[in-house]
């Protein structure tokens, strides 16, 4: 009787763990082909150049200089775990002396439906600028799914400048993203 009870408990635990693993692996289908993704990100670090060419939310004040950015990104899952994305943003730095319209295009892949890795191209249009910034970015993190349609995605981002002149050659940021999955 003891062997039957232990076997039944082991079978129950195995079935429960397998069901949880399957549920965890595909996150209820949030990253399945045909789904949509809408994101709002916050970025920390990088300084003025980071705020002048991004599609995230940001606000800083340093030495009386206020910098802010607002933006969002959207994506469509063309296959399971792979979304093609685009983003738009607007920012103001140097107390409004420099404003920019920002765009981003790229792809985001969820490894095991939970570890997002993103590659993208981000550009900005500065009024009266001789050269506008252009960045190649790579971002990685972890997706914490709070329910069927919401995830929080903390991660790290590195932008490499594609400009030859005065822009920082590399910007490192800590990011926290909030995503809606439809």
PDB file of C-alpha atoms in Angstrom:
ATOM      1  CA  UNK A   1       0.000   0.000   0.000  1.00  0.00           C
ATOM      2  CA  UNK A   2       2.906   2.306   0.831  1.00  0.00           C
ATOM      3  CA  UNK A   3       4.395   1.783  -2.676  1.00  0.00           C
ATOM      4  CA  UNK A   4       1.047   2.542  -4.333  1.00  0.00           C
ATOM      5  CA  UNK A   5       0.627   5.732  -2.275  1.00  0.00           C
ATOM      6  CA  UNK A   6       4.188   6.883  -3.059  1.00  0.00           C
ATOM      7  CA  UNK A   7       3.695   6.050  -6.741  1.00  0.00           C
ATOM      8  CA  UNK A   8       0.429   8.011  -6.826  1.00  0.00           C
ATOM      9  CA  UNK A   9       2.071  11.022  -5.102  1.00  0.00           C
ATOM     10  CA  UNK A  10       5.046  10.858  -7.500  1.00  0.00           C
ATOM     11  CA  UNK A  11       2.696  10.644 -10.511  1.00  0.00           C
ATOM     12  CA  UNK A  12       0.660  13.591  -9.195  1.00  0.00           C
ATOM     13  CA  UNK A  13       3.815  15.696  -8.644  1.00  0.00           C
ATOM     14  CA  UNK A  14       5.182  14.756 -12.088  1.00  0.00           C
ATOM     15  CA  UNK A  15       1.866  15.723 -13.734  1.00  0.00           C
ATOM     16  CA  UNK A  16       1.715  19.028 -11.835  1.00  0.00           C
ATOM     17  CA  UNK A  17       5.330  19.942 -12.664  1.00  0.00           C
ATOM     18  CA  UNK A  18       4.862  19.015 -16.329  1.00  0.00           C
ATOM     19  CA  UNK A  19       1.698  21.141 -16.562  1.00  0.00           C
ATOM     20  CA  UNK A  20       3.445  24.095 -14.888  1.00  0.00           C
ATOM     21  CA  UNK A  21       6.465  23.733 -17.162  1.00  0.00           C
ATOM     22  CA  UNK A  22       4.251  23.693 -20.254  1.00  0.00           C
ATOM     23  CA  UNK A  23       2.282  26.719 -19.004  1.00  0.00           C
ATOM     24  CA  UNK A  24       5.501  28.544 -18.117  1.00  0.00           C
ATOM     25  CA  UNK A  25       7.166  27.678 -21.413  1.00  0.00           C
ATOM     26  CA  UNK A  26       4.578  29.262 -23.692  1.00  0.00           C
ATOM     27  CA  UNK A  27       3.313  31.849 -21.168  1.00  0.00           C
ATOM     28  CA  UNK A  28      -0.266  31.195 -22.128  1.00  0.00           C
ATOM     29  CA  UNK A  29       0.522  32.045 -25.744  1.00  0.00           C
ATOM     30  CA  UNK A  30       1.570  35.687 -25.192  1.00  0.00           C
ATOM     31  CA  UNK A  31       4.514  35.256 -27.570  1.00  0.00           C
ATOM     32  CA  UNK A  32       2.664  33.108 -30.123  1.00  0.00           C
ATOM     33  CA  UNK A  33       2.481  33.819 -33.838  1.00  0.00           C
ATOM     34  CA  UNK A  34      -0.223  36.375 -34.671  1.00  0.00           C
ATOM     35  CA  UNK A  35      -0.111  38.157 -31.283  1.00  0.00           C
ATOM     36  CA  UNK A  36       0.590  41.881 -30.806  1.00  0.00           C
ATOM     37  CA  UNK A  37       2.932  43.550 -28.323  1.00  0.00           C
ATOM     38  CA  UNK A  38       2.777  47.138 -27.022  1.00  0.00           C
ATOM     39  CA  UNK A  39       5.642  48.340 -24.827  1.00  0.00           C
ATOM     40  CA  UNK A  40       6.559  51.304 -22.679  1.00  0.00           C
ATOM     41  CA  UNK A  41      10.148  51.339 -21.401  1.00  0.00           C
ATOM     42  CA  UNK A  42      12.080  53.357 -18.887  1.00  0.00           C
ATOM     43  CA  UNK A  43      15.818  53.831 -19.220  1.00  0.00           C
ATOM     44  CA  UNK A  44      18.442  54.673 -16.591  1.00  0.00           C
ATOM     45  CA  UNK A  45      21.959  55.725 -17.477  1.00  0.00           C
ATOM     46  CA  UNK A  46      23.504  56.895 -20.686  1.00  0.00           C
ATOM     47  CA  UNK A  47      23.262  60.643 -20.137  1.00  0.00           C
ATOM     48  CA  UNK A  48      22.006  63.270 -22.575  1.00  0.00           C
ATOM     49  CA  UNK A  49      22.702  61.335 -25.759  1.00  0.00           C
ATOM     50  CA  UNK A  50      20.565  58.439 -24.516  1.00  0.00           C
ATOM     51  CA  UNK A  51      17.594  60.724 -23.893  1.00  0.00           C
ATOM     52  CA  UNK A  52      17.966  62.445 -27.238  1.00  0.00           C
ATOM     53  CA  UNK A  53      17.469  59.289 -29.318  1.00  0.00           C
ATOM     54  CA  UNK A  54      15.162  56.753 -27.723  1.00  0.00           C
ATOM     55  CA  UNK A  55      11.566  55.574 -27.566  1.00  0.00           C
ATOM     56  CA  UNK A  56      11.320  55.202 -23.799  1.00  0.00           C
ATOM     57  CA  UNK A  57      10.050  57.287 -20.908  1.00  0.00           C
ATOM     58  CA  UNK A  58      12.675  59.268 -19.068  1.00  0.00           C
ATOM     59  CA  UNK A  59      13.066  62.373 -16.906  1.00  0.00           C
ATOM     60  CA  UNK A  60      16.245  63.740 -15.351  1.00  0.00           C
ATOM     61  CA  UNK A  61      17.466  67.025 -13.966  1.00  0.00           C
ATOM     62  CA  UNK A  62      21.193  67.667 -13.642  1.00  0.00           C
ATOM     63  CA  UNK A  63      22.757  70.999 -12.724  1.00  0.00           C
ATOM     64  CA  UNK A  64      19.497  72.803 -13.532  1.00  0.00           C
ATOM     65  CA  UNK A  65      19.209  71.133 -16.943  1.00  0.00           C
ATOM     66  CA  UNK A  66      15.977  69.183 -17.463  1.00  0.00           C
ATOM     67  CA  UNK A  67      15.812  66.326 -19.941  1.00  0.00           C
ATOM     68  CA  UNK A  68      12.755  64.233 -20.746  1.00  0.00           C
ATOM     69  CA  UNK A  69      11.596  61.652 -23.266  1.00  0.00           C
ATOM     70  CA  UNK A  70       8.311  59.957 -24.080  1.00  0.00           C
ATOM     71  CA  UNK A  71       7.640  57.101 -26.468  1.00  0.00           C
ATOM     72  CA  UNK A  72       6.304  53.609 -27.064  1.00  0.00           C
ATOM     73  CA  UNK A  73       6.955  50.553 -29.206  1.00  0.00           C
ATOM     74  CA  UNK A  74       4.688  47.998 -30.865  1.00  0.00           C
ATOM     75  CA  UNK A  75       5.401  44.613 -32.360  1.00  0.00           C
ATOM     76  CA  UNK A  76       3.771  41.740 -34.197  1.00  0.00           C
ATOM     77  CA  UNK A  77       4.788  38.105 -33.675  1.00  0.00           C
ATOM     78  CA  UNK A  78       5.519  36.772 -37.165  1.00  0.00           C
ATOM     79  CA  UNK A  79       6.329  33.330 -35.718  1.00  0.00           C
ATOM     80  CA  UNK A  80       6.249  31.988 -32.165  1.00  0.00           C
ATOM     81  CA  UNK A  81       8.585  34.050 -29.939  1.00  0.00           C
ATOM     82  CA  UNK A  82       9.752  36.449 -32.735  1.00  0.00           C
ATOM     83  CA  UNK A  83       8.245  39.932 -33.007  1.00  0.00           C
ATOM     84  CA  UNK A  84       9.037  42.581 -35.601  1.00  0.00           C
ATOM     85  CA  UNK A  85       8.894  45.951 -33.837  1.00  0.00           C
ATOM     86  CA  UNK A  86       8.645  49.674 -34.499  1.00  0.00           C
ATOM     87  CA  UNK A  87       8.692  52.572 -32.079  1.00  0.00           C
ATOM     88  CA  UNK A  88       8.231  56.338 -31.964  1.00  0.00           C
ATOM     89  CA  UNK A  89       9.376  58.894 -29.437  1.00  0.00           C
ATOM     90  CA  UNK A  90       9.851  62.571 -28.700  1.00  0.00           C
ATOM     91  CA  UNK A  91      12.451  64.119 -26.391  1.00  0.00           C
ATOM     92  CA  UNK A  92      13.706  67.441 -25.148  1.00  0.00           C
ATOM     93  CA  UNK A  93      17.217  68.057 -23.797  1.00  0.00           C
ATOM     94  CA  UNK A  94      19.229  71.105 -22.763  1.00  0.00           C
ATOM     95  CA  UNK A  95      16.069  72.749 -21.362  1.00  0.00           C
ATOM     96  CA  UNK A  96      14.258  72.554 -24.683  1.00  0.00           C
ATOM     97  CA  UNK A  97      17.110  73.855 -26.846  1.00  0.00           C
ATOM     98  CA  UNK A  98      17.298  70.461 -28.564  1.00  0.00           C
ATOM     99  CA  UNK A  99      14.152  68.488 -29.329  1.00  0.00           C
ATOM    100  CA  UNK A 100      14.015  65.326 -31.344  1.00  0.00           C
ATOM    101  CA  UNK A 101      11.588  62.990 -33.026  1.00  0.00           C
ATOM    102  CA  UNK A 102      12.808  59.422 -32.629  1.00  0.00           C
ATOM    103  CA  UNK A 103      12.084  56.210 -34.525  1.00  0.00           C
ATOM    104  CA  UNK A 104      13.098  52.586 -33.939  1.00  0.00           C
ATOM    105  CA  UNK A 105      12.811  49.414 -36.034  1.00  0.00           C
ATOM    106  CA  UNK A 106      13.979  45.985 -34.985  1.00  0.00           C
ATOM    107  CA  UNK A 107      13.212  42.464 -33.891  1.00  0.00           C
ATOM    108  CA  UNK A 108      12.659  40.886 -30.492  1.00  0.00           C
ATOM    109  CA  UNK A 109      13.078  37.166 -29.853  1.00  0.00           C
ATOM    110  CA  UNK A 110      11.947  35.417 -26.661  1.00  0.00           C
ATOM    111  CA  UNK A 111      14.282  32.520 -25.831  1.00  0.00           C
ATOM    112  CA  UNK A 112      12.139  29.803 -24.191  1.00  0.00           C
ATOM    113  CA  UNK A 113       9.281  32.350 -24.349  1.00  0.00           C
ATOM    114  CA  UNK A 114      10.766  34.141 -21.302  1.00  0.00           C
ATOM    115  CA  UNK A 115      14.165  35.691 -22.108  1.00  0.00           C
ATOM    116  CA  UNK A 116      13.736  38.591 -24.564  1.00  0.00           C
ATOM    117  CA  UNK A 117      16.668  39.580 -26.768  1.00  0.00           C
ATOM    118  CA  UNK A 118      16.249  42.575 -29.052  1.00  0.00           C
ATOM    119  CA  UNK A 119      18.281  43.993 -31.939  1.00  0.00           C
ATOM    120  CA  UNK A 120      17.270  47.339 -33.401  1.00  0.00           C
ATOM    121  CA  UNK A 121      18.189  50.502 -35.229  1.00  0.00           C
ATOM    122  CA  UNK A 122      17.264  53.788 -33.541  1.00  0.00           C
ATOM    123  CA  UNK A 123      17.475  57.191 -35.168  1.00  0.00           C
ATOM    124  CA  UNK A 124      16.489  60.714 -34.309  1.00  0.00           C
ATOM    125  CA  UNK A 125      15.750  63.879 -36.206  1.00  0.00           C
ATOM    126  CA  UNK A 126      17.188  66.979 -34.563  1.00  0.00           C
ATOM    127  CA  UNK A 127      16.090  70.375 -35.807  1.00  0.00           C
ATOM    128  CA  UNK A 128      18.939  72.331 -37.426  1.00  0.00           C
ATOM    129  CA  UNK A 129      21.446  69.495 -36.872  1.00  0.00           C
ATOM    130  CA  UNK A 130      24.214  68.897 -39.375  1.00  0.00           C
ATOM    131  CA  UNK A 131      24.073  65.179 -38.579  1.00  0.00           C
ATOM    132  CA  UNK A 132      21.325  63.202 -36.834  1.00  0.00           C
ATOM    133  CA  UNK A 133      22.158  60.399 -34.392  1.00  0.00           C
ATOM    134  CA  UNK A 134      21.820  56.775 -35.467  1.00  0.00           C
ATOM    135  CA  UNK A 135      22.341  53.841 -33.092  1.00  0.00           C
ATOM    136  CA  UNK A 136      22.505  50.062 -33.330  1.00  0.00           C
ATOM    137  CA  UNK A 137      21.139  48.564 -30.100  1.00  0.00           C
ATOM    138  CA  UNK A 138      21.141  45.206 -28.399  1.00  0.00           C
ATOM    139  CA  UNK A 139      18.964  44.516 -25.386  1.00  0.00           C
ATOM    140  CA  UNK A 140      18.373  41.478 -23.213  1.00  0.00           C
ATOM    141  CA  UNK A 141      16.487  40.709 -20.053  1.00  0.00           C
ATOM    142  CA  UNK A 142      13.853  38.541 -18.480  1.00  0.00           C
ATOM    143  CA  UNK A 143      10.065  38.604 -18.974  1.00  0.00           C
ATOM    144  CA  UNK A 144       7.993  38.307 -15.810  1.00  0.00           C
ATOM    145  CA  UNK A 145       4.452  37.510 -16.927  1.00  0.00           C
ATOM    146  CA  UNK A 146       1.934  38.875 -14.423  1.00  0.00           C
ATOM    147  CA  UNK A 147      -1.088  37.475 -16.196  1.00  0.00           C
ATOM    148  CA  UNK A 148      -2.440  36.643 -19.614  1.00  0.00           C
ATOM    149  CA  UNK A 149      -1.741  40.074 -21.101  1.00  0.00           C
ATOM    150  CA  UNK A 150       0.912  41.860 -19.004  1.00  0.00           C
ATOM    151  CA  UNK A 151       4.645  41.419 -18.485  1.00  0.00           C
ATOM    152  CA  UNK A 152       7.415  43.370 -16.805  1.00  0.00           C
ATOM    153  CA  UNK A 153      10.762  43.039 -18.555  1.00  0.00           C
ATOM    154  CA  UNK A 154      13.835  44.292 -16.674  1.00  0.00           C
ATOM    155  CA  UNK A 155      17.012  44.190 -18.714  1.00  0.00           C
ATOM    156  CA  UNK A 156      20.221  45.712 -19.983  1.00  0.00           C
ATOM    157  CA  UNK A 157      20.739  47.670 -23.191  1.00  0.00           C
ATOM    158  CA  UNK A 158      23.808  48.766 -25.107  1.00  0.00           C
ATOM    159  CA  UNK A 159      23.680  51.263 -27.992  1.00  0.00           C
ATOM    160  CA  UNK A 160      26.563  51.696 -30.424  1.00  0.00           C
ATOM    161  CA  UNK A 161      26.698  54.952 -32.377  1.00  0.00           C
ATOM    162  CA  UNK A 162      26.788  54.627 -36.152  1.00  0.00           C
ATOM    163  CA  UNK A 163      27.866  58.283 -36.467  1.00  0.00           C
ATOM    164  CA  UNK A 164      31.488  59.238 -36.989  1.00  0.00           C
ATOM    165  CA  UNK A 165      31.325  62.587 -35.247  1.00  0.00           C
ATOM    166  CA  UNK A 166      30.495  63.865 -31.784  1.00  0.00           C
ATOM    167  CA  UNK A 167      28.047  61.232 -30.446  1.00  0.00           C
ATOM    168  CA  UNK A 168      29.087  58.851 -27.689  1.00  0.00           C
ATOM    169  CA  UNK A 169      30.429  55.654 -29.265  1.00  0.00           C
ATOM    170  CA  UNK A 170      28.571  53.462 -26.776  1.00  0.00           C
ATOM    171  CA  UNK A 171      25.787  53.934 -24.240  1.00  0.00           C
ATOM    172  CA  UNK A 172      24.933  51.376 -21.550  1.00  0.00           C
ATOM    173  CA  UNK A 173      21.481  51.496 -19.913  1.00  0.00           C
ATOM    174  CA  UNK A 174      19.451  49.601 -17.343  1.00  0.00           C
ATOM    175  CA  UNK A 175      15.883  49.237 -18.607  1.00  0.00           C
ATOM    176  CA  UNK A 176      12.529  48.270 -17.184  1.00  0.00           C
ATOM    177  CA  UNK A 177       9.878  47.548 -19.786  1.00  0.00           C
ATOM    178  CA  UNK A 178       6.154  47.120 -19.377  1.00  0.00           C
ATOM    179  CA  UNK A 179       4.435  45.136 -22.121  1.00  0.00           C
ATOM    180  CA  UNK A 180       0.843  44.402 -23.077  1.00  0.00           C
ATOM    181  CA  UNK A 181       0.263  41.237 -25.130  1.00  0.00           C
ATOM    182  CA  UNK A 182      -2.845  40.884 -27.306  1.00  0.00           C
TER     183      UNK A 182
END
